[in-house]
PDB file of C-alpha atoms in Angstrom:
ATOM      1  CA  MET A  20     -17.232  -5.869   2.122  1.00  0.00           C
ATOM      2  CA  GLU A  21     -20.880  -6.533   2.886  1.00  0.00           C
ATOM      3  CA  ASN A  22     -23.033  -5.895   5.961  1.00  0.00           C
ATOM      4  CA  ASN A  23     -22.871  -9.490   7.259  1.00  0.00           C
ATOM      5  CA  GLU A  24     -23.244 -10.534  10.891  1.00  0.00           C
ATOM      6  CA  LEU A  25     -19.963 -11.292  12.658  1.00  0.00           C
ATOM      7  CA  SER A  26     -18.600 -13.539  15.366  1.00  0.00           C
ATOM      8  CA  PRO A  27     -16.963 -11.679  18.329  1.00  0.00           C
ATOM      9  CA  GLU A  28     -13.506 -12.917  17.263  1.00  0.00           C
ATOM     10  CA  LYS A  29     -14.028 -11.790  13.678  1.00  0.00           C
ATOM     11  CA  SER A  30     -15.282  -8.401  14.908  1.00  0.00           C
ATOM     12  CA  LEU A  31     -12.133  -7.794  16.941  1.00  0.00           C
ATOM     13  CA  GLN A  32      -9.992  -8.949  14.033  1.00  0.00           C
ATOM     14  CA  LEU A  33     -11.806  -6.555  11.688  1.00  0.00           C
ATOM     15  CA  ILE A  34     -11.351  -3.614  14.079  1.00  0.00           C
ATOM     16  CA  SER A  35      -7.658  -4.409  14.459  1.00  0.00           C
ATOM     17  CA  ASP A  36      -7.169  -4.769  10.663  1.00  0.00           C
ATOM     18  CA  MET A  37      -8.904  -1.477   9.850  1.00  0.00           C
ATOM     19  CA  ILE A  38      -6.905   0.432  12.476  1.00  0.00           C
ATOM     20  CA  SER A  39      -3.629  -1.095  11.161  1.00  0.00           C
ATOM     21  CA  LYS A  40      -4.598  -0.102   7.625  1.00  0.00           C
ATOM     22  CA  SER A  41      -5.254   3.506   8.674  1.00  0.00           C
ATOM     23  CA  ARG A  42      -1.890   3.619  10.447  1.00  0.00           C
ATOM     24  CA  ALA A  43      -0.110   2.241   7.352  1.00  0.00           C
ATOM     25  CA  GLU A  44      -1.786   4.950   5.222  1.00  0.00           C
ATOM     26  CA  LEU A  45      -0.470   7.575   7.635  1.00  0.00           C
ATOM     27  CA  SER A  46       3.092   6.191   7.445  1.00  0.00           C
ATOM     28  CA  LYS A  47       2.869   6.253   3.655  1.00  0.00           C
ATOM     29  CA  THR A  48       1.840   9.907   3.511  1.00  0.00           C
ATOM     30  CA  THR A  49       4.394  10.914   6.167  1.00  0.00           C
ATOM     31  CA  GLY A  50       7.347   9.220   4.427  1.00  0.00           C
ATOM     32  CA  LYS A  51       7.243  11.291   1.236  1.00  0.00           C
ATOM     33  CA  PRO A  52       7.673  14.771   2.840  1.00  0.00           C
ATOM     34  CA  PHE A  53      10.589  13.387   4.873  1.00  0.00           C
ATOM     35  CA  LEU A  54      12.310  12.293   1.642  1.00  0.00           C
ATOM     36  CA  ILE A  55      11.547  15.514  -0.268  1.00  0.00           C
ATOM     37  CA  TRP A  56      12.857  17.796   2.480  1.00  0.00           C
ATOM     38  CA  GLY A  57      15.669  15.394   3.397  1.00  0.00           C
ATOM     39  CA  PHE A  58      17.118  15.428  -0.116  1.00  0.00           C
ATOM     40  CA  CYS A  59      16.566  19.210  -0.404  1.00  0.00           C
ATOM     41  CA  VAL A  60      18.482  19.879   2.829  1.00  0.00           C
ATOM     42  CA  LEU A  61      21.183  17.350   1.882  1.00  0.00           C
ATOM     43  CA  ALA A  62      21.692  18.812  -1.602  1.00  0.00           C
ATOM     44  CA  THR A  63      21.645  22.416  -0.351  1.00  0.00           C
ATOM     45  CA  SER A  64      24.082  21.753   2.483  1.00  0.00           C
ATOM     46  CA  LEU A  65      26.528  20.064   0.114  1.00  0.00           C
ATOM     47  CA  LEU A  66      26.135  22.888  -2.420  1.00  0.00           C
ATOM     48  CA  VAL A  67      26.725  25.517   0.286  1.00  0.00           C
ATOM     49  CA  TRP A  68      29.738  23.580   1.547  1.00  0.00           C
ATOM     50  CA  ILE A  69      31.304  23.339  -1.923  1.00  0.00           C
ATOM     51  CA  THR A  70      30.650  26.960  -2.951  1.00  0.00           C
ATOM     52  CA  TRP A  71      31.593  28.441   0.440  1.00  0.00           C
ATOM     53  CA  SER A  72      34.811  26.366   0.550  1.00  0.00           C
ATOM     54  CA  GLN A  73      35.766  27.312  -3.006  1.00  0.00           C
ATOM     55  CA  THR A  74      35.013  31.040  -2.788  1.00  0.00           C
ATOM     56  CA  GLY A  75      35.463  31.691   0.939  1.00  0.00           C
ATOM     57  CA  ASP A  76      32.280  33.787   0.804  1.00  0.00           C
ATOM     58  CA  PRO A  77      29.660  32.950   3.523  1.00  0.00           C
ATOM     59  CA  LYS A  78      26.981  34.702   1.441  1.00  0.00           C
ATOM     60  CA  TRP A  79      26.417  31.332  -0.272  1.00  0.00           C
ATOM     61  CA  ASN A  80      24.384  30.522   2.847  1.00  0.00           C
ATOM     62  CA  LEU A  81      21.608  32.537   1.184  1.00  0.00           C
ATOM     63  CA  LEU A  82      20.992  29.359  -0.846  1.00  0.00           C
ATOM     64  CA  TRP A  83      19.112  28.076   2.218  1.00  0.00           C
ATOM     65  CA  TYR A  84      16.333  30.581   1.478  1.00  0.00           C
ATOM     66  CA  ALA A  85      16.134  29.263  -2.104  1.00  0.00           C
ATOM     67  CA  MET A  86      15.835  25.739  -0.677  1.00  0.00           C
ATOM     68  CA  ILE A  87      12.664  26.730   1.197  1.00  0.00           C
ATOM     69  CA  VAL A  88      11.062  27.786  -2.112  1.00  0.00           C
ATOM     70  CA  VAL A  89      12.250  24.653  -3.967  1.00  0.00           C
ATOM     71  CA  GLY A  90      11.205  22.283  -1.137  1.00  0.00           C
ATOM     72  CA  GLY A  91       7.795  23.940  -0.802  1.00  0.00           C
ATOM     73  CA  GLY A  92       7.268  23.749  -4.585  1.00  0.00           C
ATOM     74  CA  LEU A  93       8.259  20.074  -4.743  1.00  0.00           C
ATOM     75  CA  SER A  94       5.967  19.236  -1.808  1.00  0.00           C
ATOM     76  CA  LEU A  95       3.012  20.873  -3.582  1.00  0.00           C
ATOM     77  CA  LEU A  96       3.890  19.125  -6.859  1.00  0.00           C
ATOM     78  CA  PHE A  97       4.040  15.657  -5.280  1.00  0.00           C
ATOM     79  CA  GLN A  98       0.851  16.332  -3.320  1.00  0.00           C
ATOM     80  CA  ARG A  99      -1.015  17.214  -6.545  1.00  0.00           C
ATOM     81  CA  LYS A 100       0.526  14.289  -8.440  1.00  0.00           C
ATOM     82  CA  GLY A 101      -0.541  11.891  -5.660  1.00  0.00           C
ATOM     83  CA  GLY A 102      -4.061  13.314  -5.762  1.00  0.00           C
ATOM     84  CA  LYS A 103      -4.318  12.902  -9.545  1.00  0.00           C
ATOM     85  CA  GLN A 104      -3.197   9.277  -9.354  1.00  0.00           C
ATOM     86  CA  GLY A 105      -5.885   8.675  -6.735  1.00  0.00           C
ATOM     87  CA  GLU A 106      -3.143   7.583  -4.342  1.00  0.00           C
ATOM     88  CA  LYS A 107      -4.557   9.641  -1.523  1.00  0.00           C
ATOM     89  CA  ARG A 108      -8.243   9.907  -0.784  1.00  0.00           C
ATOM     90  CA  ILE A 109      -8.860  12.683   1.701  1.00  0.00           C
ATOM     91  CA  ALA A 110      -8.653  11.669   5.328  1.00  0.00           C
ATOM     92  CA  ARG A 111      -7.336  13.774   8.158  1.00  0.00           C
ATOM     93  CA  THR A 112      -6.050  12.045  11.256  1.00  0.00           C
ATOM     94  CA  PHE A 113      -5.427  13.532  14.692  1.00  0.00           C
ATOM     95  CA  ILE A 114      -1.869  12.165  14.581  1.00  0.00           C
ATOM     96  CA  GLY A 115      -1.350  13.538  11.048  1.00  0.00           C
ATOM     97  CA  SER A 116      -2.468  16.997  12.182  1.00  0.00           C
ATOM     98  CA  ALA A 117      -0.097  16.836  15.174  1.00  0.00           C
ATOM     99  CA  ILE A 118       2.801  15.854  12.871  1.00  0.00           C
ATOM    100  CA  ASP A 119       1.945  18.650  10.410  1.00  0.00           C
ATOM    101  CA  THR A 120       1.852  21.176  13.263  1.00  0.00           C
ATOM    102  CA  THR A 121       5.212  19.935  14.595  1.00  0.00           C
ATOM    103  CA  TRP A 122       6.917  20.428  11.217  1.00  0.00           C
ATOM    104  CA  ILE A 123       5.174  23.741  10.445  1.00  0.00           C
ATOM    105  CA  LEU A 124       6.384  25.043  13.819  1.00  0.00           C
ATOM    106  CA  PHE A 125       9.871  23.710  13.066  1.00  0.00           C
ATOM    107  CA  GLY A 126       9.833  25.539   9.724  1.00  0.00           C
ATOM    108  CA  CYS A 127       8.557  28.804  11.224  1.00  0.00           C
ATOM    109  CA  ILE A 128      11.052  28.765  14.112  1.00  0.00           C
ATOM    110  CA  SER A 129      13.949  27.850  11.795  1.00  0.00           C
ATOM    111  CA  CYS A 130      13.065  30.667   9.379  1.00  0.00           C
ATOM    112  CA  SER A 131      12.732  33.124  12.283  1.00  0.00           C
ATOM    113  CA  VAL A 132      16.127  32.063  13.669  1.00  0.00           C
ATOM    114  CA  ALA A 133      17.678  32.424  10.198  1.00  0.00           C
ATOM    115  CA  VAL A 134      16.187  35.918   9.760  1.00  0.00           C
ATOM    116  CA  ILE A 135      17.308  36.994  13.262  1.00  0.00           C
ATOM    117  CA  ASN A 136      20.792  35.752  12.332  1.00  0.00           C
ATOM    118  CA  LEU A 137      20.908  38.347   9.538  1.00  0.00           C
ATOM    119  CA  PHE A 138      20.909  41.065  12.230  1.00  0.00           C
ATOM    120  CA  VAL A 139      22.374  39.425  15.340  1.00  0.00           C
ATOM    121  CA  ALA A 140      25.002  36.666  15.257  1.00  0.00           C
ATOM    122  CA  ILE A 141      23.490  33.571  16.896  1.00  0.00           C
ATOM    123  CA  PRO A 142      24.455  29.886  16.613  1.00  0.00           C
ATOM    124  CA  VAL A 143      21.732  29.271  14.000  1.00  0.00           C
ATOM    125  CA  LEU A 144      23.121  25.892  12.913  1.00  0.00           C
ATOM    126  CA  LEU A 145      22.956  24.489  16.441  1.00  0.00           C
ATOM    127  CA  TYR A 146      19.380  25.661  16.988  1.00  0.00           C
ATOM    128  CA  ILE A 147      18.236  24.112  13.710  1.00  0.00           C
ATOM    129  CA  LEU A 148      20.095  20.822  14.294  1.00  0.00           C
ATOM    130  CA  LEU A 149      18.540  20.507  17.736  1.00  0.00           C
ATOM    131  CA  LEU A 150      15.038  21.370  16.498  1.00  0.00           C
ATOM    132  CA  MET A 151      15.260  19.010  13.509  1.00  0.00           C
ATOM    133  CA  GLY A 152      16.330  16.036  15.642  1.00  0.00           C
ATOM    134  CA  PHE A 153      13.643  16.848  18.189  1.00  0.00           C
ATOM    135  CA  ALA A 154      10.910  17.145  15.507  1.00  0.00           C
ATOM    136  CA  THR A 155      11.935  13.769  14.041  1.00  0.00           C
ATOM    137  CA  ALA A 156      11.904  12.097  17.462  1.00  0.00           C
ATOM    138  CA  LEU A 157       8.485  13.616  18.203  1.00  0.00           C
ATOM    139  CA  THR A 158       7.142  12.376  14.839  1.00  0.00           C
ATOM    140  CA  GLY A 159       8.428   8.873  15.653  1.00  0.00           C
ATOM    141  CA  SER A 160       6.771   9.041  19.043  1.00  0.00           C
ATOM    142  CA  LEU A 161       3.418  10.073  17.497  1.00  0.00           C
ATOM    143  CA  LEU A 162       3.659   7.263  14.907  1.00  0.00           C
ATOM    144  CA  LYS A 163       4.857   4.775  17.565  1.00  0.00           C
ATOM    145  CA  ARG A 164       7.942   3.922  15.491  1.00  0.00           C
ATOM    146  CA  PRO A 165      10.967   3.403  17.791  1.00  0.00           C
ATOM    147  CA  ALA A 166      13.350   3.452  14.787  1.00  0.00           C
ATOM    148  CA  ILE A 167      12.260   7.005  13.898  1.00  0.00           C
ATOM    149  CA  ILE A 168      12.658   8.153  17.525  1.00  0.00           C
ATOM    150  CA  ALA A 169      16.163   6.626  17.491  1.00  0.00           C
ATOM    151  CA  CYS A 170      17.005   8.537  14.273  1.00  0.00           C
ATOM    152  CA  GLY A 171      15.944  11.848  15.873  1.00  0.00           C
ATOM    153  CA  VAL A 172      17.933  11.216  19.047  1.00  0.00           C
ATOM    154  CA  ALA A 173      20.972   9.930  17.082  1.00  0.00           C
ATOM    155  CA  SER A 174      20.875  13.051  14.926  1.00  0.00           C
ATOM    156  CA  ILE A 175      21.057  15.295  18.006  1.00  0.00           C
ATOM    157  CA  ILE A 176      23.816  13.222  19.660  1.00  0.00           C
ATOM    158  CA  VAL A 177      25.959  12.977  16.514  1.00  0.00           C
ATOM    159  CA  CYS A 178      25.409  16.361  14.874  1.00  0.00           C
ATOM    160  CA  ILE A 179      25.313  18.847  17.766  1.00  0.00           C
ATOM    161  CA  PRO A 180      28.974  18.216  18.778  1.00  0.00           C
ATOM    162  CA  LEU A 181      29.966  18.444  15.095  1.00  0.00           C
ATOM    163  CA  GLY A 182      28.118  21.722  14.598  1.00  0.00           C
ATOM    164  CA  ALA A 183      29.357  23.071  17.939  1.00  0.00           C
ATOM    165  CA  GLY A 184      33.032  22.833  17.217  1.00  0.00           C
ATOM    166  CA  PHE A 185      34.352  19.422  16.240  1.00  0.00           C
ATOM    167  CA  LEU A 186      34.232  20.789  12.720  1.00  0.00           C
ATOM    168  CA  SER A 187      35.624  24.301  12.152  1.00  0.00           C
ATOM    169  CA  MET A 188      32.952  27.012  12.236  1.00  0.00           C
ATOM    170  CA  GLY A 189      33.609  27.832   8.570  1.00  0.00           C
ATOM    171  CA  PRO A 190      32.178  25.953   5.597  1.00  0.00           C
ATOM    172  CA  ASP A 191      32.869  22.545   7.170  1.00  0.00           C
ATOM    173  CA  SER A 192      30.214  23.158   9.842  1.00  0.00           C
ATOM    174  CA  THR A 193      27.629  22.820   7.029  1.00  0.00           C
ATOM    175  CA  LEU A 194      28.545  19.134   6.833  1.00  0.00           C
ATOM    176  CA  ALA A 195      26.877  18.681  10.226  1.00  0.00           C
ATOM    177  CA  MET A 196      23.646  19.743   8.503  1.00  0.00           C
ATOM    178  CA  SER A 197      24.241  17.185   5.704  1.00  0.00           C
ATOM    179  CA  LEU A 198      24.695  14.429   8.248  1.00  0.00           C
ATOM    180  CA  SER A 199      21.653  15.571  10.203  1.00  0.00           C
ATOM    181  CA  ALA A 200      19.519  15.611   7.026  1.00  0.00           C
ATOM    182  CA  LEU A 201      20.615  12.058   6.310  1.00  0.00           C
ATOM    183  CA  ILE A 202      19.951  10.723   9.824  1.00  0.00           C
ATOM    184  CA  SER A 203      16.835  12.661  10.774  1.00  0.00           C
ATOM    185  CA  LEU A 204      15.045  13.008   7.408  1.00  0.00           C
ATOM    186  CA  VAL A 205      16.273  10.709   4.620  1.00  0.00           C
ATOM    187  CA  ILE A 206      16.639   7.478   6.644  1.00  0.00           C
ATOM    188  CA  PRO A 207      13.271   7.944   8.473  1.00  0.00           C
ATOM    189  CA  GLY A 208      11.660   8.681   5.074  1.00  0.00           C
ATOM    190  CA  PHE A 209      12.888   5.378   3.681  1.00  0.00           C
ATOM    191  CA  ILE A 210      11.863   3.531   6.879  1.00  0.00           C
ATOM    192  CA  LEU A 211       8.329   4.982   6.717  1.00  0.00           C
ATOM    193  CA  ASN A 212       7.928   4.261   3.001  1.00  0.00           C
ATOM    194  CA  GLY A 213       9.283   0.741   3.479  1.00  0.00           C
ATOM    195  CA  LYS A 214       6.821   0.001   6.308  1.00  0.00           C
ATOM    196  CA  ALA A 215       3.909   1.335   4.273  1.00  0.00           C
ATOM    197  CA  SER A 216       4.735  -0.728   1.169  1.00  0.00           C
ATOM    198  CA  LYS A 217       5.062  -3.945   3.213  1.00  0.00           C
ATOM    199  CA  THR A 218       1.555  -3.563   4.664  1.00  0.00           C
ATOM    200  CA  PRO A 219      -1.120  -5.448   2.684  1.00  0.00           C
ATOM    201  CA  GLN A 220      -3.560  -3.053   1.076  1.00  0.00           C
ATOM    202  CA  ASN A 221      -6.585  -5.338   0.975  1.00  0.00           C
ATOM    203  CA  VAL A 222      -7.619  -6.929   4.251  1.00  0.00           C
TER     204      VAL A 222
ATOM    205  CA  MET B  29     -25.309 -12.982  31.396  1.00  0.00           C
ATOM    206  CA  PHE B  30     -23.759 -11.554  28.240  1.00  0.00           C
ATOM    207  CA  LYS B  31     -24.042  -7.853  27.508  1.00  0.00           C
ATOM    208  CA  LYS B  32     -26.076  -7.313  24.354  1.00  0.00           C
ATOM    209  CA  LEU B  33     -23.975  -6.370  21.329  1.00  0.00           C
ATOM    210  CA  ASP B  34     -25.087  -3.138  19.674  1.00  0.00           C
ATOM    211  CA  PRO B  35     -26.905  -4.433  16.544  1.00  0.00           C
ATOM    212  CA  LEU B  36     -26.023  -1.286  14.642  1.00  0.00           C
ATOM    213  CA  LEU B  37     -22.300  -1.930  15.061  1.00  0.00           C
ATOM    214  CA  HIS B  38     -22.492  -5.711  14.803  1.00  0.00           C
ATOM    215  CA  SER B  39     -22.384  -5.673  11.018  1.00  0.00           C
ATOM    216  CA  GLU B  40     -19.211  -6.051   8.986  1.00  0.00           C
ATOM    217  CA  LEU B  41     -19.402  -2.878   6.935  1.00  0.00           C
ATOM    218  CA  ARG B  42     -20.732  -0.553   9.650  1.00  0.00           C
ATOM    219  CA  LEU B  43     -18.095  -1.825  12.086  1.00  0.00           C
ATOM    220  CA  ALA B  44     -15.367  -1.312   9.476  1.00  0.00           C
ATOM    221  CA  VAL B  45     -16.587   2.263   8.854  1.00  0.00           C
ATOM    222  CA  MET B  46     -16.559   3.033  12.579  1.00  0.00           C
ATOM    223  CA  SER B  47     -13.075   1.483  12.963  1.00  0.00           C
ATOM    224  CA  VAL B  48     -11.741   3.613  10.098  1.00  0.00           C
ATOM    225  CA  LEU B  49     -13.300   6.802  11.468  1.00  0.00           C
ATOM    226  CA  LEU B  50     -12.186   6.138  15.039  1.00  0.00           C
ATOM    227  CA  GLY B  51      -8.589   7.254  14.452  1.00  0.00           C
ATOM    228  CA  LEU B  52      -9.448  10.027  12.024  1.00  0.00           C
ATOM    229  CA  LYS B  53     -10.441  13.631  12.434  1.00  0.00           C
ATOM    230  CA  GLU B  54     -12.529  13.304   9.277  1.00  0.00           C
ATOM    231  CA  ALA B  55     -12.605  11.252   6.095  1.00  0.00           C
ATOM    232  CA  ASP B  56     -14.297  11.662   2.759  1.00  0.00           C
ATOM    233  CA  PHE B  57     -16.629   9.127   1.197  1.00  0.00           C
ATOM    234  CA  ASN B  58     -14.080   7.880  -1.353  1.00  0.00           C
ATOM    235  CA  TYR B  59     -11.471   7.247   1.319  1.00  0.00           C
ATOM    236  CA  ILE B  60     -13.899   5.129   3.363  1.00  0.00           C
ATOM    237  CA  LYS B  61     -15.023   3.310   0.210  1.00  0.00           C
ATOM    238  CA  GLU B  62     -11.399   2.505  -0.648  1.00  0.00           C
ATOM    239  CA  GLN B  63     -10.554   1.349   2.859  1.00  0.00           C
ATOM    240  CA  THR B  64     -13.622  -0.852   3.285  1.00  0.00           C
ATOM    241  CA  GLN B  65     -13.758  -2.107  -0.342  1.00  0.00           C
ATOM    242  CA  ALA B  66     -17.523  -1.563  -0.262  1.00  0.00           C
ATOM    243  CA  THR B  67     -19.767  -0.553  -3.147  1.00  0.00           C
ATOM    244  CA  ALA B  68     -20.841   3.102  -3.230  1.00  0.00           C
ATOM    245  CA  GLY B  69     -24.548   2.265  -2.902  1.00  0.00           C
ATOM    246  CA  ASN B  70     -24.137  -0.067   0.062  1.00  0.00           C
ATOM    247  CA  LEU B  71     -21.730   2.285   1.820  1.00  0.00           C
ATOM    248  CA  SER B  72     -24.114   5.198   1.358  1.00  0.00           C
ATOM    249  CA  VAL B  73     -26.977   3.249   2.980  1.00  0.00           C
ATOM    250  CA  GLN B  74     -24.803   2.177   5.929  1.00  0.00           C
ATOM    251  CA  LEU B  75     -23.478   5.708   6.463  1.00  0.00           C
ATOM    252  CA  ASP B  76     -27.071   6.961   6.613  1.00  0.00           C
ATOM    253  CA  LYS B  77     -27.910   4.356   9.279  1.00  0.00           C
ATOM    254  CA  LEU B  78     -24.904   5.360  11.392  1.00  0.00           C
ATOM    255  CA  ALA B  79     -25.733   9.054  10.952  1.00  0.00           C
ATOM    256  CA  GLN B  80     -29.380   8.501  11.954  1.00  0.00           C
ATOM    257  CA  ALA B  81     -28.172   6.798  15.154  1.00  0.00           C
ATOM    258  CA  GLY B  82     -25.973   9.829  15.862  1.00  0.00           C
ATOM    259  CA  TYR B  83     -22.772   7.764  15.682  1.00  0.00           C
ATOM    260  CA  ILE B  84     -21.297   9.800  12.841  1.00  0.00           C
ATOM    261  CA  SER B  85     -21.922  13.198  11.294  1.00  0.00           C
ATOM    262  CA  VAL B  86     -22.111  13.479   7.524  1.00  0.00           C
ATOM    263  CA  GLU B  87     -21.465  16.788   5.811  1.00  0.00           C
ATOM    264  CA  LYS B  88     -22.274  17.165   2.133  1.00  0.00           C
ATOM    265  CA  GLY B  89     -20.632  19.940   0.187  1.00  0.00           C
ATOM    266  CA  PHE B  90     -18.569  20.717  -2.886  1.00  0.00           C
ATOM    267  CA  GLU B  91     -14.863  20.843  -3.599  1.00  0.00           C
ATOM    268  CA  GLY B  92     -14.677  22.969  -6.708  1.00  0.00           C
ATOM    269  CA  LYS B  93     -17.406  21.516  -8.902  1.00  0.00           C
ATOM    270  CA  ARG B  94     -17.234  18.018  -7.440  1.00  0.00           C
ATOM    271  CA  PRO B  95     -19.608  16.878  -4.688  1.00  0.00           C
ATOM    272  CA  LYS B  96     -17.807  15.935  -1.489  1.00  0.00           C
ATOM    273  CA  THR B  97     -19.150  13.960   1.476  1.00  0.00           C
ATOM    274  CA  THR B  98     -17.168  14.237   4.688  1.00  0.00           C
ATOM    275  CA  CYS B  99     -17.764  11.931   7.654  1.00  0.00           C
ATOM    276  CA  ARG B 100     -16.727  12.321  11.281  1.00  0.00           C
ATOM    277  CA  ILE B 101     -17.273  10.079  14.286  1.00  0.00           C
ATOM    278  CA  THR B 102     -19.282  11.774  17.076  1.00  0.00           C
ATOM    279  CA  PRO B 103     -18.732  11.489  20.867  1.00  0.00           C
ATOM    280  CA  ALA B 104     -21.846   9.259  20.972  1.00  0.00           C
ATOM    281  CA  GLY B 105     -20.240   7.074  18.293  1.00  0.00           C
ATOM    282  CA  ILE B 106     -17.004   6.784  20.260  1.00  0.00           C
ATOM    283  CA  GLN B 107     -18.955   5.815  23.381  1.00  0.00           C
ATOM    284  CA  ALA B 108     -20.994   3.219  21.469  1.00  0.00           C
ATOM    285  CA  PHE B 109     -17.802   1.796  19.939  1.00  0.00           C
ATOM    286  CA  GLU B 110     -16.148   1.534  23.379  1.00  0.00           C
ATOM    287  CA  ASN B 111     -19.210  -0.221  24.795  1.00  0.00           C
ATOM    288  CA  TYR B 112     -19.237  -2.597  21.821  1.00  0.00           C
ATOM    289  CA  VAL B 113     -15.579  -3.553  22.328  1.00  0.00           C
ATOM    290  CA  GLU B 114     -16.199  -4.090  26.066  1.00  0.00           C
ATOM    291  CA  SER B 115     -19.109  -6.411  25.228  1.00  0.00           C
ATOM    292  CA  LEU B 116     -16.956  -8.298  22.711  1.00  0.00           C
ATOM    293  CA  LYS B 117     -14.266  -8.845  25.346  1.00  0.00           C
ATOM    294  CA  ASP B 118     -16.950 -10.233  27.616  1.00  0.00           C
ATOM    295  CA  TYR B 119     -18.042 -12.742  24.946  1.00  0.00           C
ATOM    296  CA  ILE B 120     -14.488 -13.838  24.194  1.00  0.00           C
ATOM    297  CA  LYS B 121     -13.513 -14.256  27.888  1.00  0.00           C
ATOM    298  CA  ARG B 122     -16.432 -16.633  28.496  1.00  0.00           C
TER     299      ARG B 122
END
C-alpha cells in the first residue's frame, strides 16, 4: 500500500475493508480459546461422569480443579506458539478486552462457587451452566455474531433443565456440563474459526 | 459547496492506518505493517506525520531486548476521522 490520493468512493471502501479485516482478526483470536476450553470441559466432564459412575465416589469431581491447570497451560502454550509463528502481531481491541474481562470474571466466579461448594452445599452446576451460557451470549453480542448469541441462549435453555433435575443429581448431571461445553464453547469456537478463515487476508 | 477533505487523511496509507487504529485500543508497528501491507520505511514516515498532527500517539519502548513501537489513536484523531467520513458522505451524495 502506498500513500496515493483517493477518490471518495475508494476511501470509504478502504475504511470498510480495514475495519472488516480487524474484525476478522478478532474472530480468529477469539475462536482458539473457545476450542481449547471447550474440549477441556468436554473431556473432563466425560471423565468425571465415567469415573463417578464406575466408583460411586463424588470425589472424582476434584478433576475439575486439574482441568483449570491443564486448560490454562494449553492456552499459554498455544498463545506462545501463535506468537512464534508470527500469526498474531500485537493489537489490543476494546472488544477483545471486554471479551477477556467477561471470561476472566466467569472463571473467577466459577472457581469461587466451586470453592464455596467445598464448605456449603450449593447448586454449583446450575450456577456454572447459567454463567457459561451467558458469557457465550455476551461474547456473541460483542462480536455481533447472532449464531454465537444463539449458542449461548440455547445452552442455557437446554442445559439448565437437565442440570436441575431432568437428569439424576448423581454422576449423570455431569452430562449437562458436557452438552453445555459442546453448545456454548466447541460449536462457537468452530463458527469463529470458520468465519476467520473465510475472510480474505489481503485486501 | 463541498467540505474540504482533510489532506492528511486523504492518502491511502494514512487512511488505512487510521482505519486500523480506530477499532483498537493499541497496536504495534508490525501489526499495522501486516494489516496495511506497507513497507516499514514508508509506514514509519506516515506514522510520524499522523503523530505530528496529534492524530495518533506513538510510544517507543522495548519488549525484552526487542524494540517495540506502540500506536494509539487520540481523541483528536477520532474527531478528524469522523469529520473526514462526514465530508466523504457529502461528496458521494452530490
